[in-house]
Coordinates of C-alpha atoms in Angstrom, one line a residue:
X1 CA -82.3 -68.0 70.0
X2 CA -80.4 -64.7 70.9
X3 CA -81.7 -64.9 74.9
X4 CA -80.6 -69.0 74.2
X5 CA -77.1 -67.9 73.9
X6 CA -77.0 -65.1 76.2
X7 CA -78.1 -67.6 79.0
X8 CA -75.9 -70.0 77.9
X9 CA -72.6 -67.4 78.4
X10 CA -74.8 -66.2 81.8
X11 CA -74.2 -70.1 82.9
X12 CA -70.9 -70.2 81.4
X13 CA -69.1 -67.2 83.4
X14 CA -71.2 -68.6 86.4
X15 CA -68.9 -71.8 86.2
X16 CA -65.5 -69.7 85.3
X17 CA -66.2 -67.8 88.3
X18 CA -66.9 -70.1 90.8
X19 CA -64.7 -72.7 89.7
X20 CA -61.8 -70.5 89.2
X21 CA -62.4 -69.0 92.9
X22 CA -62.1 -72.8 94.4
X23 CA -59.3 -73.5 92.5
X24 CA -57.5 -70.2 93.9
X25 CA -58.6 -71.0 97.3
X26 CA -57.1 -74.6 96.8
X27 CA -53.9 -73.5 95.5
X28 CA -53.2 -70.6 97.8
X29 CA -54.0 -72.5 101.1
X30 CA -51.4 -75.4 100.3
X31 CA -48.9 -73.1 98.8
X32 CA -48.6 -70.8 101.4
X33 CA -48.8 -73.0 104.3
X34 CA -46.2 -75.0 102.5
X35 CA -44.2 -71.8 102.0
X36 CA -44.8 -71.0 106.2
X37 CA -43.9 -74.8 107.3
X38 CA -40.5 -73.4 105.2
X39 CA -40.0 -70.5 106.8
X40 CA -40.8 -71.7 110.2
X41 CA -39.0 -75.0 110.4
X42 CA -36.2 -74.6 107.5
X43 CA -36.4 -76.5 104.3
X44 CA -34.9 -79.4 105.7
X45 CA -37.1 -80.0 107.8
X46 CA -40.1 -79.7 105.9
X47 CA -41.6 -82.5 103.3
X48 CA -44.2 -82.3 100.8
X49 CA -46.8 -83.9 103.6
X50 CA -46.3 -79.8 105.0
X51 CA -49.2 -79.6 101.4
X52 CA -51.5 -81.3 103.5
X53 CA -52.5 -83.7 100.4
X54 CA -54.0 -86.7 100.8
X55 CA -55.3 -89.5 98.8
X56 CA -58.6 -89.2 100.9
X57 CA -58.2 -84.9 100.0
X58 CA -57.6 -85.6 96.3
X59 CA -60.7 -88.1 96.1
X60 CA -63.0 -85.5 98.0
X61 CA -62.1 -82.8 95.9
X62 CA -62.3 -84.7 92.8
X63 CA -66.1 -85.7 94.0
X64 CA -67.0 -82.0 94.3
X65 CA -65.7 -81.1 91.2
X66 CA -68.1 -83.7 89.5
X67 CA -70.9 -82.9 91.9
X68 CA -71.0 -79.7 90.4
X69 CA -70.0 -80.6 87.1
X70 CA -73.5 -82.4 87.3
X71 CA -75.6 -80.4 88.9
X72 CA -74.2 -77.5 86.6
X73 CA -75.7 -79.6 83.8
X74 CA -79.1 -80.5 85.0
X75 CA -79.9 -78.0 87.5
X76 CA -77.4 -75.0 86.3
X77 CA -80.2 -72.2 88.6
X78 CA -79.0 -73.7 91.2
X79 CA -75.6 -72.1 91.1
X80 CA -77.3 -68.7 90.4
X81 CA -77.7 -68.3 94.4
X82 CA -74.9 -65.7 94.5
X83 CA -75.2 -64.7 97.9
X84 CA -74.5 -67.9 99.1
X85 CA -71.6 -68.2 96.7
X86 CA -69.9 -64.8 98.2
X87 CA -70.6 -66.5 101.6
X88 CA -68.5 -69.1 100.4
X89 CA -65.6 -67.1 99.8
X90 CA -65.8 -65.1 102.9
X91 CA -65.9 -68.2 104.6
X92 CA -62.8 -69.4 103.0
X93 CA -61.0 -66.0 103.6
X94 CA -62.2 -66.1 107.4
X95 CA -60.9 -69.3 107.5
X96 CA -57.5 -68.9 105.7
X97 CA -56.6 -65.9 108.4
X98 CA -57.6 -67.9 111.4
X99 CA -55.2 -70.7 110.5
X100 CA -52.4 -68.3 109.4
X101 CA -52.7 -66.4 112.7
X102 CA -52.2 -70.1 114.1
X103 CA -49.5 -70.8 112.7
X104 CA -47.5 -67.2 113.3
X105 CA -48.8 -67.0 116.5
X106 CA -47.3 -70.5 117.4
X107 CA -44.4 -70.0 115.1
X108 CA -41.8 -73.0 115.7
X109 CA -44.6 -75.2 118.4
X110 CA -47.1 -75.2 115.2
X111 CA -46.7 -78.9 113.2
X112 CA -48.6 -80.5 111.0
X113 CA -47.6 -83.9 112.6
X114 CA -48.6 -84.4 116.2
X115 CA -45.7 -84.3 118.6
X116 CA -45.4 -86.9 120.9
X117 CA -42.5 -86.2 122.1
X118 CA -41.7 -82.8 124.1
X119 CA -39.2 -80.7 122.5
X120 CA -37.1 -78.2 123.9
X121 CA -38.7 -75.2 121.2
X122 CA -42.3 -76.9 122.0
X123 CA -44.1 -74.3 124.4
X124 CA -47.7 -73.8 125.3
X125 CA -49.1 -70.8 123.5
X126 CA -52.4 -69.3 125.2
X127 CA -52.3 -65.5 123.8
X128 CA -53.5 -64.3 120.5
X129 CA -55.5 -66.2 118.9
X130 CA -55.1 -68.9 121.2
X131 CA -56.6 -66.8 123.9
X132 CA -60.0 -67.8 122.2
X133 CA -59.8 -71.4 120.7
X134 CA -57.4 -74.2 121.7
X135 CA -57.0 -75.4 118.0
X136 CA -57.1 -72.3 115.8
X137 CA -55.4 -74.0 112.7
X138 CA -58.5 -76.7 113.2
X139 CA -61.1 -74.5 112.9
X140 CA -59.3 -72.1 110.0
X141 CA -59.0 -75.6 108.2
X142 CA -62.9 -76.3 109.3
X143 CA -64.5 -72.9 108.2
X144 CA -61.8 -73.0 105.0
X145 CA -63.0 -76.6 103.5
X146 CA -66.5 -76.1 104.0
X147 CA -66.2 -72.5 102.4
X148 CA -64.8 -74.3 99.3
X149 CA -67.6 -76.1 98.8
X150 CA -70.0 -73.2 99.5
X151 CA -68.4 -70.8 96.5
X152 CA -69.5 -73.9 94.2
X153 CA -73.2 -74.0 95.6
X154 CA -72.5 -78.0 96.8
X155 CA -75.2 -79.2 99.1
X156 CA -73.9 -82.4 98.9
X157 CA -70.1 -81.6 99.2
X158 CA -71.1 -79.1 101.4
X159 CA -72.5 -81.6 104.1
X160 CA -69.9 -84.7 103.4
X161 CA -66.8 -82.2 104.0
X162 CA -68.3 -80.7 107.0
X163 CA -68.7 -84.3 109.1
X164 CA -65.9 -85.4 107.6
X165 CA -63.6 -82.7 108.4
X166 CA -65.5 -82.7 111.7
X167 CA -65.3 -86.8 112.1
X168 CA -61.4 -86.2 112.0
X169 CA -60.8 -83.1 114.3
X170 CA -63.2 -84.5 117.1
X171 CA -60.8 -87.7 116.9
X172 CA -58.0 -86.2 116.5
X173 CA -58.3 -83.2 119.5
X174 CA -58.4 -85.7 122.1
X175 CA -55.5 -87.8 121.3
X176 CA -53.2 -84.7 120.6
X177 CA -54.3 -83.3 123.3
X178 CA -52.9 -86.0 125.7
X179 CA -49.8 -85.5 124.8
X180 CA -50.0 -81.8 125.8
X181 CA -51.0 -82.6 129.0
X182 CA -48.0 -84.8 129.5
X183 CA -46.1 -82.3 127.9
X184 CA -47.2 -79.0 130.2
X185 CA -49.3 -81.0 133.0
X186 CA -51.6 -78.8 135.1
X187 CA -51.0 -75.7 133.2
X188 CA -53.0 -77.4 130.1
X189 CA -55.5 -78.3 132.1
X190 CA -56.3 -75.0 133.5
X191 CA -55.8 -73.4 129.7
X192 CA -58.2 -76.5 128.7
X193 CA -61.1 -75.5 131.1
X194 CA -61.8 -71.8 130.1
X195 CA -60.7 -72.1 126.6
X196 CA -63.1 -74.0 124.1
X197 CA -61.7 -76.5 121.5
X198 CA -62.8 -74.2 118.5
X199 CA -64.2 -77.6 117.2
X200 CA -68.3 -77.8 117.7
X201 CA -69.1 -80.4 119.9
X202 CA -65.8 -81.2 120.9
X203 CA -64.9 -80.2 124.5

C-alpha cells in the first residue's frame, strides 16, 4: 500500500512538473513578445493579435493538454522518459532565443503581419542572426512549439504541431517573401541564394 502511494505522488509531481514547465513556456513566449511588439512599435501601434493567439492555437493547445491528460491516466510510464522531457525544454529555450534575437536584431522591420507595403523604416536585415536563416522568428517559433509538446512527452501533439506549424511556414515563406523581393529587388535575391529559409524543406 505504502509503495501504492509513493508512486502515486511519483506520478503526481511528474504532471506538476511537466505541466507547470508548458504552461511557463506558454505564458512567457506571448508575454514577452507582446511586451517587445510594445517596445518596438509603441503601444499604439500594437494590438492583442502582437499575442499571437488564435482560435486554431487555443484548440491545439487545448488537444495536448487532454492528450496528456489521457495518456497520464492510462499509460502514466510514459511520461517517466525524463530525458526527453529536459529535451523538451531546451528545445523551447533554443527556440525562445532564436526568435528574440529576431526580433532585436530586426527591431522596427520585425511584424507579426506581413508587410505588403514598403515602408520608409522597413530595411533588409542580413547580419546577426539573419546572416544564418532568412526567417529566424519562424524557426524560434518552429523549434519553440514542438519543444512544448516534447516537455509533456506528446507523440501525438508532438507530430500534429510539427506539420502543422510546418504546413503554415512553408506557405507562408513564399508569399511574404514576394513582397520582399518587390520591396529590395536583386539585393533579396542574392541574400535569398546563399542564405537558407531556416524552415526544412522550404527553399
Amino acid at each position: 500500500m505504502l509503495a501504492c502511494f509513493i508512486g502515486m505522488d511519483m506520478f503526481h509531481n511528474t504532471a506538476s512538473r511537466q505541466l507547470s514547465q508548458m504552461f511557463l513556456a506558454i505564458f512567457f513566449f506571448h508575454t514577452s513578445e507582446y511586451f517587445l511588439a510594445i517596445t518596438i512599435h509603441g503601444k499604439r501601434n500594437v494590438t492583442l493579435k502582437s499575442l499571437l493567439i488564435s482560435k486554431h492555437y487555443i484548440l491545439a493547445m487545448l488537444f495536448s493538454l487532454v492528450e496528456y491528460l489521457v495518456e497520464y491516466s492510462f499509460f502514466p510510464r510514459l511520461k517517466e522518459f525524463w530525458w526527453l522531457s529536459n529535451l523538451g525544454l531546451v528545445l523551447v529555450v533554443i527556440g525562445e532565443i532564436i526568435r528574440k534575437m529576431a526580433i532585436l536584431t530586426a527591431g522596427r522591420s520585425f511584424t507579426h503581419l506581413i508587410k505588403i507595403q514598403h515602408e520608409e523604416h522597413h530595411k533588409l536585415i542580413t547580419h546577426g542572426i539573419y546572416r544564418f536563416v532568412r526567417h529566424p522568428g519562424y524557426t524560434g517559433f518552429l523549434i519553440w512549439s514542438v519543444g512544448t509538446q516534447i516537455i509533456l512527452i506528446n507523440p501525438i501533439s508532438t507530430i500534429a504541431f510539427a506539420l502543422v506549424v510546418w504546413r503554415f511556414f512553408a506557405g507562408r515563406i513564399p508569399y511574404e517573401e514576394n513582397y520582399l523581393r518587390r520591396f529590395f529587388g536583386n539585393d533579396y535575391g542574392q541574400y535569398a541564394q546563399r542564405v537558407p529559409s531556416g524552415i526544412p524543406f522550404v527553399k
